[in-house]
C-alpha cells in the first residue's frame, strides 16, 4: 500500500475518533441532566481520548517524512497531551472520596480543552478547502452560514435553554449572534442557561472577527505556513495592500482584539460593585466586553444596559463606548494611528533619527476618523436637544445627560446596546437614529451598515459633481473611480434590501406601524440590534425576513454578487460611449 493510501486510512480513523469525541461532548454538554449515563461517560471519554492520542503518535512517527502529516499530528499531540496533564493536575488538586468521583467532577477541564482542539481542527479543515476552491467571497459567505447553522443546532440542545427553543428562534438567535446584530426573540438572560450564553458569546466573537481570520491566525500561530491562495483570500477580505505581510496582519488583528477585550473586561469587572459573586461578575464582564468590541449588542441583563443597576453606571458606559468605537474603526485604522504616534514620539526624543511623518496617516484613515468623529459629535448634540424632555430627564447631572446622549450616538452605529427605553424616543430622535444605523461602522471592522467611507465618498461626490469635477479630490490625492462606483452600488443595494424588507414586514405584520417596522429593518440590515420592542412579536415569516436581512447585511450582498458573477477572464475592449440624460 502506498504512503498516500496509508496516510489517508489513518486520517479516516482519526477523523472518526474526532467525530466520536465531538458527539460525546455534544451529548455531555447538551444532555447533562441524563445522570443514568454517568458510567458510560467515564468509559467513553478516556477510551476515545487515548485512542486518538495513539493514532496521532502513529502518524507522528510513521509519516514524519511527510511535512503536512507530521506537522498536524505534532500539533494534535501537543494539545491532547497538554489536556491530559491539566486534567491530572486538577484531579490531584481537588481529590475527593475516590479517583472516579474526582475525575467525573473535573472532566469539564478536559472537555473544554477538547472544544478548543476541535476548533483548531476545523480551522485546518477550512485551510484544505482553500486549496480546492478559489473564491474568497463565496468562502467568506459560506463560513458565516456554517457557523450560524452549527450555532442553531447547539442552541437547540436541552442544556442550552431553560425551557426549550424552536428551530426558528434558535436560527434567529444564532444568525443574530454570528452577524453581530443583537436582535433577540427570546430573553438571553432568562431563556438561555450559562452554557447557551457561552455559545452565543462564542458565535459573536467568531462572527465579529470572521472565521477565516481565526483560520489564518492558527495557521500562522502554529507555524504551519500559509499558501499563496490563502494569502490572497485574506488580502481580499481584509483589504490589505501587501501580499507578503497579510498573514502577519491577521495574527496582529486577533491579538489586538483579544487584548482590547481583556482590558475592557477588567474595567467592566471593576465597575460592577453591585454584583458580589466572582464567577457571575467575571462572566458578565467578559460577555459584555466581547459583545461591545464585536458591536454585537447582546447582554445578559434582561433589559440590557437599561437595567436599573446599569443605566446610571456611567463608568461602565464609557468603557463600553470605547470598545464599540475601537471595534467599529477596525484594526487597520488603529494600527495606522499607532504608527503615527510612534514616529511622532521618535521625532520628539530622537534628534538624529527623525522621520518624515506627513504621509504616515493614509487617506482612508483620515476619511474614517473624520467621518466617525463628525457622526458621533453630531449625534450627541442632536440627542441632547431632541431627547432633553424624555430620555435625558431621569439623569440629573450634566455629565449623566452628556454620557447618555453620547452613548445613544455611539451605539446607534451598529453596536445595539441601549441605556434608555427605545419606545420613549421622540420621532426626530428615532429618524436620526435610523440615519446613523444606516451609515454604520467602518470597513474591515466588526460593525455593519453601508460604512463610513461609503457615506463619505457619496457625499463628496455630490460636491464634486456640483463643481463640475470629474474626480473626487482630497488634499493632494484623487479618489479612484472604482471606489466611487462601489460606494454607490452598496448604497443602491442597501436601500433595495431595506425597502423590500419593510414591504414584506408590513404584509406579514400589519399591526405594527411603518416607523416601528422601518426601525426594525434598518437595525437588522445594518446589524445594529436596536428595536422598538417588536422583535419577539414578529410572525414566523417576518422572523425569516429579518434573518436574511441580518445575514446579508453582515456579509455584504455586493460581496456575494461579486463572488457569483465575477468573470475569471477579463477582456480588454471598450464599446462606443453614449450619454444618458440625468436631471
Coordinates of C-alpha atoms in Angstrom, one line a residue:
X1 CA 0.0 0.0 0.0
X2 CA 1.4 3.4 -0.9
X3 CA 2.2 6.1 1.6
X4 CA -0.7 8.2 0.4
X5 CA -3.2 5.4 1.0
X6 CA -1.8 4.5 4.4
X7 CA -1.9 8.2 5.4
X8 CA -5.5 8.5 4.1
X9 CA -6.6 5.4 6.0
X10 CA -5.0 6.7 9.2
X11 CA -6.6 10.1 8.7
X12 CA -10.0 8.5 8.2
X13 CA -9.6 6.7 11.6
X14 CA -8.5 9.9 13.3
X15 CA -11.5 11.8 11.8
X16 CA -13.9 9.1 13.0
X17 CA -12.4 9.3 16.5
X18 CA -12.7 13.1 16.3
X19 CA -16.3 12.7 15.3
X20 CA -16.9 10.2 18.2
X21 CA -15.4 12.6 20.7
X22 CA -17.3 15.5 19.4
X23 CA -20.6 13.6 19.6
X24 CA -19.7 12.6 23.1
X25 CA -19.1 16.3 24.1
X26 CA -22.3 17.4 22.5
X27 CA -24.2 14.7 24.4
X28 CA -22.5 15.5 27.7
X29 CA -22.9 19.3 27.4
X30 CA -26.3 19.2 25.7
X31 CA -27.9 16.5 27.8
X32 CA -26.1 16.9 31.1
X33 CA -29.2 16.0 33.1
X34 CA -29.0 12.4 31.9
X35 CA -27.2 11.1 35.0
X36 CA -28.2 7.5 34.1
X37 CA -25.3 7.6 31.5
X38 CA -22.7 8.5 34.1
X39 CA -20.8 5.2 34.0
X40 CA -20.7 5.3 30.2
X41 CA -19.3 8.8 30.3
X42 CA -16.4 7.5 32.5
X43 CA -15.7 4.8 30.0
X44 CA -16.2 6.5 26.6
X45 CA -14.3 9.8 27.2
X46 CA -10.9 8.2 28.3
X47 CA -11.2 5.4 25.7
X48 CA -11.8 7.8 22.7
X49 CA -9.2 10.2 24.0
X50 CA -6.4 7.6 24.4
X51 CA -7.2 6.0 21.1
X52 CA -7.0 9.4 19.4
X53 CA -3.6 10.0 21.1
X54 CA -2.3 6.6 20.0
X55 CA -3.3 7.1 16.3
X56 CA -1.7 10.6 16.3
X57 CA 1.5 9.0 17.8
X58 CA 1.4 6.5 14.9
X59 CA 1.1 9.3 12.3
X60 CA 3.8 11.3 14.1
X61 CA 6.5 8.6 13.9
X62 CA 5.3 6.7 10.8
X63 CA 4.9 9.6 8.4
X64 CA 7.4 12.2 9.7
X65 CA 8.8 12.4 6.1
X66 CA 5.6 14.0 5.1
X67 CA 5.7 17.6 6.4
X68 CA 1.9 18.2 6.4
X69 CA 1.1 15.0 8.2
X70 CA 4.0 15.3 10.6
X71 CA 3.0 18.9 11.5
X72 CA -0.7 18.3 12.0
X73 CA -0.1 15.2 14.2
X74 CA 2.5 17.1 16.2
X75 CA 0.0 19.9 16.9
X76 CA -2.7 17.4 17.8
X77 CA -0.4 15.6 20.2
X78 CA 0.7 18.7 21.9
X79 CA -2.8 19.9 22.6
X80 CA -4.1 16.4 23.7
X81 CA -1.2 15.7 26.0
X82 CA -1.4 19.1 27.5
X83 CA -5.1 18.5 28.3
X84 CA -4.1 15.2 30.0
X85 CA -1.5 17.0 32.1
X86 CA -4.0 19.7 33.1
X87 CA -6.6 17.0 34.0
X88 CA -4.2 15.2 36.2
X89 CA -3.3 18.4 38.0
X90 CA -7.0 19.2 38.6
X91 CA -7.6 15.7 39.9
X92 CA -4.7 15.9 42.3
X93 CA -5.7 19.4 43.5
X94 CA -9.3 18.5 44.0
X95 CA -9.1 14.9 45.1
X96 CA -12.4 13.7 46.8
X97 CA -13.6 10.4 48.1
X98 CA -12.4 8.4 45.1
X99 CA -10.5 8.8 41.8
X100 CA -13.6 8.0 39.7
X101 CA -15.7 10.6 41.6
X102 CA -13.0 13.3 41.2
X103 CA -12.5 12.6 37.5
X104 CA -16.2 12.8 36.9
X105 CA -16.5 16.2 38.6
X106 CA -13.3 17.5 37.0
X107 CA -13.9 16.2 33.5
X108 CA -15.1 19.6 32.2
X109 CA -11.4 20.8 32.3
X110 CA -10.5 18.3 29.6
X111 CA -13.8 18.7 27.8
X112 CA -13.5 22.5 27.4
X113 CA -9.9 21.9 26.2
X114 CA -11.2 19.4 23.6
X115 CA -13.6 22.1 22.3
X116 CA -10.5 24.2 21.6
X117 CA -8.9 21.2 20.0
X118 CA -11.9 20.8 17.6
X119 CA -11.9 24.4 16.8
X120 CA -8.3 24.2 15.6
X121 CA -9.1 21.0 13.7
X122 CA -11.9 23.0 12.0
X123 CA -9.6 25.8 11.0
X124 CA -7.1 23.4 9.4
X125 CA -10.0 21.7 7.6
X126 CA -11.0 25.0 6.1
X127 CA -7.4 25.6 5.0
X128 CA -7.7 22.4 2.9
X129 CA -10.8 23.8 1.3
X130 CA -8.7 26.9 0.4
X131 CA -6.6 24.7 -1.8
X132 CA -9.6 23.2 -3.6
X133 CA -11.8 26.2 -4.1
X134 CA -10.6 29.6 -5.2
X135 CA -13.4 32.2 -4.5
X136 CA -12.8 34.3 -1.4
X137 CA -16.3 35.9 -1.5
X138 CA -18.1 32.5 -1.5
X139 CA -15.8 31.1 1.2
X140 CA -16.4 34.2 3.3
X141 CA -20.2 33.9 2.9
X142 CA -20.1 30.1 3.4
X143 CA -18.1 30.3 6.6
X144 CA -20.7 32.6 8.2
X145 CA -23.6 30.3 7.0
X146 CA -21.9 27.2 8.5
X147 CA -21.2 29.0 11.8
X148 CA -24.8 30.2 12.1
X149 CA -26.3 26.7 11.3
X150 CA -23.9 25.0 13.7
X151 CA -24.9 27.5 16.4
X152 CA -28.5 26.9 15.7
X153 CA -28.3 23.2 16.4
X154 CA -26.2 23.7 19.5
X155 CA -28.6 26.2 20.9
X156 CA -31.4 23.7 20.5
X157 CA -29.7 21.3 22.9
X158 CA -31.7 20.9 26.1
X159 CA -28.9 22.2 28.3
X160 CA -28.6 25.5 26.3
X161 CA -32.1 26.8 27.3
X162 CA -34.2 26.8 30.4
X163 CA -37.5 25.8 28.7
X164 CA -36.5 24.7 25.2
X165 CA -36.5 26.7 21.9
X166 CA -37.9 26.3 18.4
X167 CA -35.8 25.9 15.3
X168 CA -36.8 29.3 14.0
X169 CA -35.9 31.1 17.3
X170 CA -32.6 29.2 17.5
X171 CA -31.8 30.1 13.9
X172 CA -32.7 33.7 14.6
X173 CA -30.5 33.9 17.7
X174 CA -27.6 32.1 16.1
X175 CA -27.8 34.4 13.0
X176 CA -28.1 37.5 15.1
X177 CA -25.0 36.5 17.1
X178 CA -23.0 35.4 14.1
X179 CA -23.9 38.6 12.2
X180 CA -23.1 40.6 15.4
X181 CA -26.6 42.2 15.4
X182 CA -28.1 41.7 18.8
X183 CA -31.8 41.4 17.9
X184 CA -33.4 38.8 20.1
X185 CA -36.7 36.9 20.0
X186 CA -36.1 35.3 23.4
X187 CA -34.5 36.7 26.6
X188 CA -30.8 36.0 26.6
X189 CA -30.6 36.4 30.4
X190 CA -33.6 34.2 31.4
X191 CA -34.2 31.8 28.5
X192 CA -30.6 30.7 28.0
X193 CA -28.5 28.8 30.5
X194 CA -24.8 29.8 31.1
X195 CA -23.9 27.1 28.6
X196 CA -26.3 28.7 26.0
X197 CA -25.0 32.2 26.8
X198 CA -21.4 30.9 26.3
X199 CA -22.4 29.5 22.9
X200 CA -23.9 32.9 21.9
X201 CA -20.7 34.7 23.1
X202 CA -18.5 32.3 21.0
X203 CA -20.7 32.9 18.0
X204 CA -20.5 36.7 18.1
X205 CA -16.7 36.5 18.8
X206 CA -16.2 34.4 15.7
X207 CA -18.7 36.4 13.7
X208 CA -17.1 39.7 14.7
X209 CA -13.6 38.8 13.6
X210 CA -14.5 36.3 11.0
X211 CA -14.0 32.5 10.8
X212 CA -11.3 32.9 8.0
X213 CA -9.4 35.3 10.2
X214 CA -9.2 32.7 13.0
X215 CA -8.3 30.0 10.5
X216 CA -5.3 32.0 9.2
X217 CA -4.4 33.1 12.8
X218 CA -4.0 29.5 13.9
X219 CA -2.1 28.6 10.8
X220 CA 0.4 31.4 11.5
X221 CA 0.4 30.7 15.2
X222 CA 1.4 27.1 14.8
X223 CA 3.9 28.0 12.1
X224 CA 2.2 25.7 9.6
X225 CA 2.7 28.2 6.8
X226 CA 0.3 30.0 4.6
X227 CA -0.3 29.1 1.0
X228 CA -0.3 31.7 -1.8
X229 CA -4.0 31.2 -2.2
X230 CA -4.7 31.6 1.5
X231 CA -2.8 34.9 1.5
X232 CA -4.9 36.0 -1.5
X233 CA -8.1 35.2 0.4
X234 CA -7.1 37.2 3.4
X235 CA -5.8 40.1 1.3
X236 CA -9.2 40.4 -0.4
X237 CA -11.2 40.0 2.8
X238 CA -9.1 42.4 4.9
X239 CA -8.5 44.9 2.1
X240 CA -4.7 44.6 2.7
X241 CA -2.3 46.1 0.2
X242 CA 0.8 44.0 0.6
X243 CA 0.5 40.2 0.0
X244 CA 3.8 39.3 1.8
X245 CA 2.6 40.7 5.2
X246 CA -1.0 39.8 5.1
X247 CA -0.7 36.7 7.4
X248 CA 1.3 38.7 9.9
X249 CA -1.5 41.3 9.9
X250 CA -4.1 38.5 10.6
X251 CA -2.1 37.5 13.6
X252 CA -1.9 41.1 14.8
X253 CA -5.7 41.6 14.3
X254 CA -6.6 38.6 16.6
X255 CA -4.0 39.5 19.3
X256 CA -5.0 43.2 19.2
X257 CA -8.7 42.3 19.5
X258 CA -8.2 39.9 22.4
X259 CA -6.0 42.4 24.3
X260 CA -8.6 45.1 24.0
X261 CA -11.4 42.8 25.0
X262 CA -9.3 41.7 28.0
X263 CA -8.7 45.3 29.1
X264 CA -12.4 46.1 28.6
X265 CA -13.4 43.0 30.7
X266 CA -11.2 44.1 33.6
X267 CA -12.6 47.7 33.5
X268 CA -16.2 46.4 33.3
X269 CA -15.5 44.0 36.2
X270 CA -14.2 46.9 38.3
X271 CA -17.4 48.9 37.6
X272 CA -19.7 46.1 38.8
X273 CA -19.6 46.7 42.5
X274 CA -23.3 45.6 42.9
X275 CA -22.5 42.0 41.8
X276 CA -21.0 40.1 44.7
X277 CA -20.3 36.7 43.0
X278 CA -16.9 36.5 41.5
X279 CA -18.0 34.0 38.8
X280 CA -21.1 35.9 37.8
X281 CA -19.3 39.2 37.8
X282 CA -16.4 37.8 35.7
X283 CA -18.7 36.2 33.1
X284 CA -20.8 39.3 32.9
X285 CA -17.7 41.4 32.3
X286 CA -16.2 39.1 29.7
X287 CA -19.5 38.7 27.9
X288 CA -20.2 42.4 27.6
X289 CA -16.6 43.3 26.7
X290 CA -16.6 40.9 23.7
X291 CA -20.1 41.9 22.8
X292 CA -19.1 45.6 22.8
X293 CA -15.9 45.2 20.8
X294 CA -17.6 43.0 18.3
X295 CA -20.5 45.5 18.1
X296 CA -22.9 42.6 18.9
X297 CA -25.2 44.3 21.3
X298 CA -26.1 41.1 23.3
X299 CA -26.5 41.5 27.0
X300 CA -27.1 39.0 29.8
X301 CA -29.2 41.6 31.6
X302 CA -32.9 41.3 30.6
X303 CA -33.3 45.0 29.9
X304 CA -29.8 45.4 28.5
X305 CA -27.8 48.3 29.9
X306 CA -31.2 50.0 30.6
X307 CA -31.3 47.7 33.7
X308 CA -31.7 49.5 37.0
X309 CA -28.2 48.7 38.1
X310 CA -26.6 49.7 34.9
X311 CA -28.3 52.7 33.3
X312 CA -26.6 55.1 35.8
X313 CA -23.3 53.3 35.7
X314 CA -21.5 55.9 33.6
X315 CA -18.1 54.4 34.2
X316 CA -19.1 51.1 32.5
X317 CA -20.9 53.0 29.7
X318 CA -17.7 54.9 28.8
X319 CA -15.8 51.6 28.8
X320 CA -18.4 50.1 26.5
X321 CA -18.3 53.1 24.3
X322 CA -14.5 52.9 23.9
X323 CA -14.8 49.2 22.9
X324 CA -17.6 50.0 20.4
X325 CA -15.6 52.7 18.8
X326 CA -12.4 50.6 18.6
X327 CA -14.3 47.7 17.2
X328 CA -16.1 50.0 14.7
X329 CA -12.9 51.5 13.5
X330 CA -11.2 48.3 12.8
X331 CA -7.5 47.2 13.3
X332 CA -6.2 48.9 10.2
X333 CA -7.2 52.4 11.4
X334 CA -6.0 51.8 14.9
X335 CA -2.6 50.4 13.6
X336 CA -2.2 53.4 11.3
X337 CA -2.8 55.8 14.2
X338 CA -0.4 53.9 16.4
X339 CA 2.3 54.1 13.7
X340 CA 1.8 57.8 13.5
X341 CA 2.2 58.3 17.3
X342 CA 5.2 56.1 17.4
X343 CA 7.0 58.1 14.8
X344 CA 5.8 61.3 16.3
X345 CA 7.3 60.3 19.7
X346 CA 10.5 59.2 17.9
X347 CA 10.9 62.7 16.4
X348 CA 10.5 64.3 19.8
X349 CA 13.1 62.3 21.6
X350 CA 15.5 61.5 18.8
X351 CA 17.3 64.3 17.0
X352 CA 19.3 62.1 14.8
X353 CA 16.7 59.6 13.5
X354 CA 13.9 62.0 12.7
X355 CA 11.2 60.5 10.4
X356 CA 9.1 62.4 7.9
X357 CA 5.6 61.6 9.1
X358 CA 3.2 63.7 7.0
X359 CA 2.2 60.7 4.9
X360 CA 2.0 58.1 7.7
X361 CA -1.7 58.6 8.2
X362 CA -3.2 57.5 4.9
X363 CA -6.2 58.9 3.2
X364 CA -8.5 56.0 4.2
X365 CA -7.7 56.5 7.9
X366 CA -8.3 60.3 7.6
X367 CA -11.7 59.8 5.9
X368 CA -12.8 57.1 8.5
X369 CA -11.6 59.2 11.5
X370 CA -13.1 62.5 10.4
X371 CA -16.5 60.8 9.4
X372 CA -16.6 58.9 12.7
X373 CA -15.9 62.0 14.8
X374 CA -18.4 64.1 12.9
X375 CA -21.2 61.4 13.3
X376 CA -20.5 60.9 17.0
X377 CA -20.5 64.7 17.7
X378 CA -23.5 65.4 15.5
X379 CA -25.4 62.5 17.1
X380 CA -24.6 63.6 20.7
X381 CA -25.6 67.2 20.1
X382 CA -28.8 66.1 18.3
X383 CA -29.9 63.7 21.1
X384 CA -29.0 66.3 23.8
X385 CA -31.6 68.6 22.2
X386 CA -34.2 66.1 20.9
X387 CA -34.4 63.9 24.0
X388 CA -34.0 66.6 26.7
X389 CA -37.5 66.2 28.0
X390 CA -37.8 62.4 27.6
X391 CA -34.8 60.1 27.9
X392 CA -32.4 62.6 29.4
X393 CA -34.8 63.8 32.1
X394 CA -34.0 61.0 34.7
X395 CA -30.3 61.9 34.5
X396 CA -30.0 64.7 37.0
X397 CA -26.3 65.7 36.3
X398 CA -24.9 67.4 33.2
X399 CA -22.3 64.6 32.9
X400 CA -25.1 62.0 33.1
X401 CA -27.1 63.7 30.3
X402 CA -24.0 64.1 28.1
X403 CA -23.0 60.4 28.7
X404 CA -26.5 59.2 27.8
X405 CA -26.7 61.3 24.7
X406 CA -23.2 60.3 23.5
X407 CA -23.9 56.6 24.3
X408 CA -27.0 56.8 22.1
X409 CA -25.0 58.3 19.3
X410 CA -22.2 55.7 19.5
X411 CA -24.4 52.6 20.0
X412 CA -26.7 53.6 17.1
X413 CA -23.9 52.9 14.6
X414 CA -24.1 49.1 14.7
X415 CA -23.5 48.3 18.5
X416 CA -27.1 47.9 19.6
X417 CA -26.8 48.5 23.4
X418 CA -29.3 50.8 25.0
X419 CA -29.3 52.7 28.2
X420 CA -32.7 54.3 27.6
X421 CA -36.1 52.8 26.6
X422 CA -36.3 53.0 22.8
X423 CA -40.0 53.4 22.9
X424 CA -39.6 56.7 24.7
X425 CA -37.5 58.3 21.9
X426 CA -39.1 61.3 20.1
X427 CA -39.9 60.9 16.3
X428 CA -36.9 63.2 15.3
X429 CA -34.6 61.1 17.6
X430 CA -35.8 57.8 16.0
X431 CA -35.4 59.1 12.5
X432 CA -31.8 60.4 13.2
X433 CA -31.0 57.1 14.8
X434 CA -32.2 55.3 11.7
X435 CA -29.8 57.5 9.7
X436 CA -26.9 56.6 12.0
X437 CA -27.8 52.9 11.8
X438 CA -27.8 53.0 8.0
X439 CA -24.3 54.5 7.9
X440 CA -22.8 52.1 10.4
X441 CA -19.2 51.5 11.2
X442 CA -16.0 51.5 9.1
X443 CA -14.7 48.9 6.5
X444 CA -12.8 45.8 7.8
X445 CA -14.3 46.3 11.3
X446 CA -16.7 44.3 13.4
X447 CA -19.6 46.6 12.6
X448 CA -22.1 46.8 9.8
X449 CA -24.0 49.4 7.8
X450 CA -23.1 50.8 4.4
X451 CA -19.8 52.0 6.2
X452 CA -18.4 55.5 6.9
X453 CA -16.2 55.6 3.8
X454 CA -19.2 54.8 1.5
X455 CA -21.2 57.6 3.0
X456 CA -18.2 60.0 2.9
X457 CA -17.5 59.2 -0.8
X458 CA -21.1 59.6 -1.8
X459 CA -21.3 63.0 0.0
X460 CA -18.0 64.2 -1.5
X461 CA -19.1 63.0 -5.0
X462 CA -22.2 65.3 -4.8
X463 CA -19.9 68.3 -4.3
X464 CA -17.5 67.1 -7.0
X465 CA -20.4 66.9 -9.5
X466 CA -21.7 70.3 -8.4
X467 CA -18.3 71.8 -9.0
X468 CA -18.1 70.0 -12.4
X469 CA -15.1 67.9 -11.4
X470 CA -14.5 64.6 -13.0
X471 CA -12.9 63.1 -9.9
X472 CA -13.1 63.5 -6.1
X473 CA -10.0 65.3 -4.8
X474 CA -9.0 65.4 -1.2
X475 CA -5.8 67.4 -0.5
X476 CA -3.2 66.2 -2.9
X477 CA -5.0 62.8 -3.6
X478 CA -7.6 61.7 -6.1
X479 CA -10.1 59.1 -5.2
X480 CA -10.2 56.1 -7.5
X481 CA -13.3 55.9 -9.8
X482 CA -13.8 52.2 -8.9
X483 CA -14.2 53.2 -5.2
X484 CA -16.9 55.7 -6.0
X485 CA -18.7 53.2 -8.2
X486 CA -18.6 50.6 -5.4
X487 CA -19.9 53.1 -2.9
X488 CA -23.0 53.9 -5.0
X489 CA -23.5 50.2 -5.7
X490 CA -23.5 49.5 -1.9
X491 CA -26.0 52.3 -1.3
X492 CA -28.3 51.1 -4.0
X493 CA -28.3 47.5 -2.8
X494 CA -28.8 48.5 0.8
X495 CA -31.8 50.7 0.0
X496 CA -33.3 48.0 -2.2
X497 CA -32.9 45.3 0.5
X498 CA -34.2 47.6 3.2
X499 CA -37.2 48.7 1.1
X500 CA -38.0 45.0 0.3
X501 CA -37.7 44.1 4.0
X502 CA -40.1 46.9 5.1
X503 CA -42.6 45.9 2.4
X504 CA -42.6 42.2 3.5
X505 CA -42.9 43.0 7.2
X506 CA -45.8 45.4 6.5
X507 CA -47.5 42.4 4.8
X508 CA -46.7 39.8 7.4
X509 CA -47.2 42.1 10.5
X510 CA -49.7 44.8 9.5
X511 CA -50.4 45.5 13.2
X512 CA -47.2 47.4 13.6
X513 CA -46.6 51.0 12.4
X514 CA -44.4 51.9 9.5
X515 CA -42.0 53.6 11.9
X516 CA -41.6 50.5 14.1
X517 CA -41.0 48.2 11.1
X518 CA -38.7 50.6 9.3
X519 CA -36.6 50.9 12.5
X520 CA -36.5 47.1 12.8
X521 CA -35.4 46.6 9.2
X522 CA -32.7 49.2 9.3
X523 CA -31.5 47.8 12.5
X524 CA -31.4 44.2 11.1
X525 CA -29.7 45.1 7.8
X526 CA -27.1 47.4 9.4
X527 CA -26.5 44.7 12.1
X528 CA -27.3 47.1 14.9
X529 CA -29.7 45.2 17.2
X530 CA -31.8 48.1 18.5
X531 CA -35.5 47.6 18.5
X532 CA -38.7 49.4 19.4
X533 CA -39.8 46.3 21.2
X534 CA -41.5 44.4 18.3
X535 CA -38.8 41.7 17.6
X536 CA -40.3 39.0 19.8
X537 CA -43.8 39.6 18.5
X538 CA -42.9 39.2 14.8
X539 CA -44.6 36.4 12.9
X540 CA -42.8 33.3 11.7
X541 CA -42.4 34.7 8.1
X542 CA -41.2 38.1 9.4
X543 CA -38.5 36.4 11.5
X544 CA -37.1 34.7 8.4
X545 CA -37.1 38.1 6.6
X546 CA -35.1 39.6 9.5
X547 CA -32.8 36.5 9.5
X548 CA -31.9 37.1 5.8
X549 CA -31.5 40.8 6.3
X550 CA -29.1 40.3 9.2
X551 CA -27.1 37.7 7.2
X552 CA -26.9 39.7 4.0
X553 CA -26.2 42.9 6.0
X554 CA -23.2 41.3 7.7
X555 CA -21.6 39.6 4.7
X556 CA -22.4 42.4 2.2
X557 CA -24.7 41.5 -0.6
X558 CA -22.3 43.1 -3.0
X559 CA -19.6 40.7 -1.9
X560 CA -21.9 37.7 -2.6
X561 CA -22.8 39.1 -6.0
X562 CA -19.1 39.6 -6.9
X563 CA -18.4 36.0 -5.9
X564 CA -21.2 34.7 -8.0
X565 CA -21.0 36.9 -11.1
X566 CA -17.3 37.9 -11.3
X567 CA -15.8 36.8 -14.5
X568 CA -12.4 35.0 -14.3
X569 CA -11.1 36.2 -17.6
X570 CA -11.1 40.0 -18.3
X571 CA -11.3 41.2 -21.9
X572 CA -9.7 44.5 -22.8
X573 CA -12.1 46.3 -25.0
X574 CA -14.4 49.3 -24.9
X575 CA -17.7 50.0 -26.6
X576 CA -18.6 53.4 -28.1
X577 CA -19.7 55.8 -25.4
X578 CA -23.2 57.3 -25.4
X579 CA -24.6 59.8 -22.9
X580 CA -27.8 59.3 -20.8
X581 CA -29.9 62.2 -19.8
X582 CA -30.0 62.5 -16.0
X583 CA -31.6 65.6 -14.5

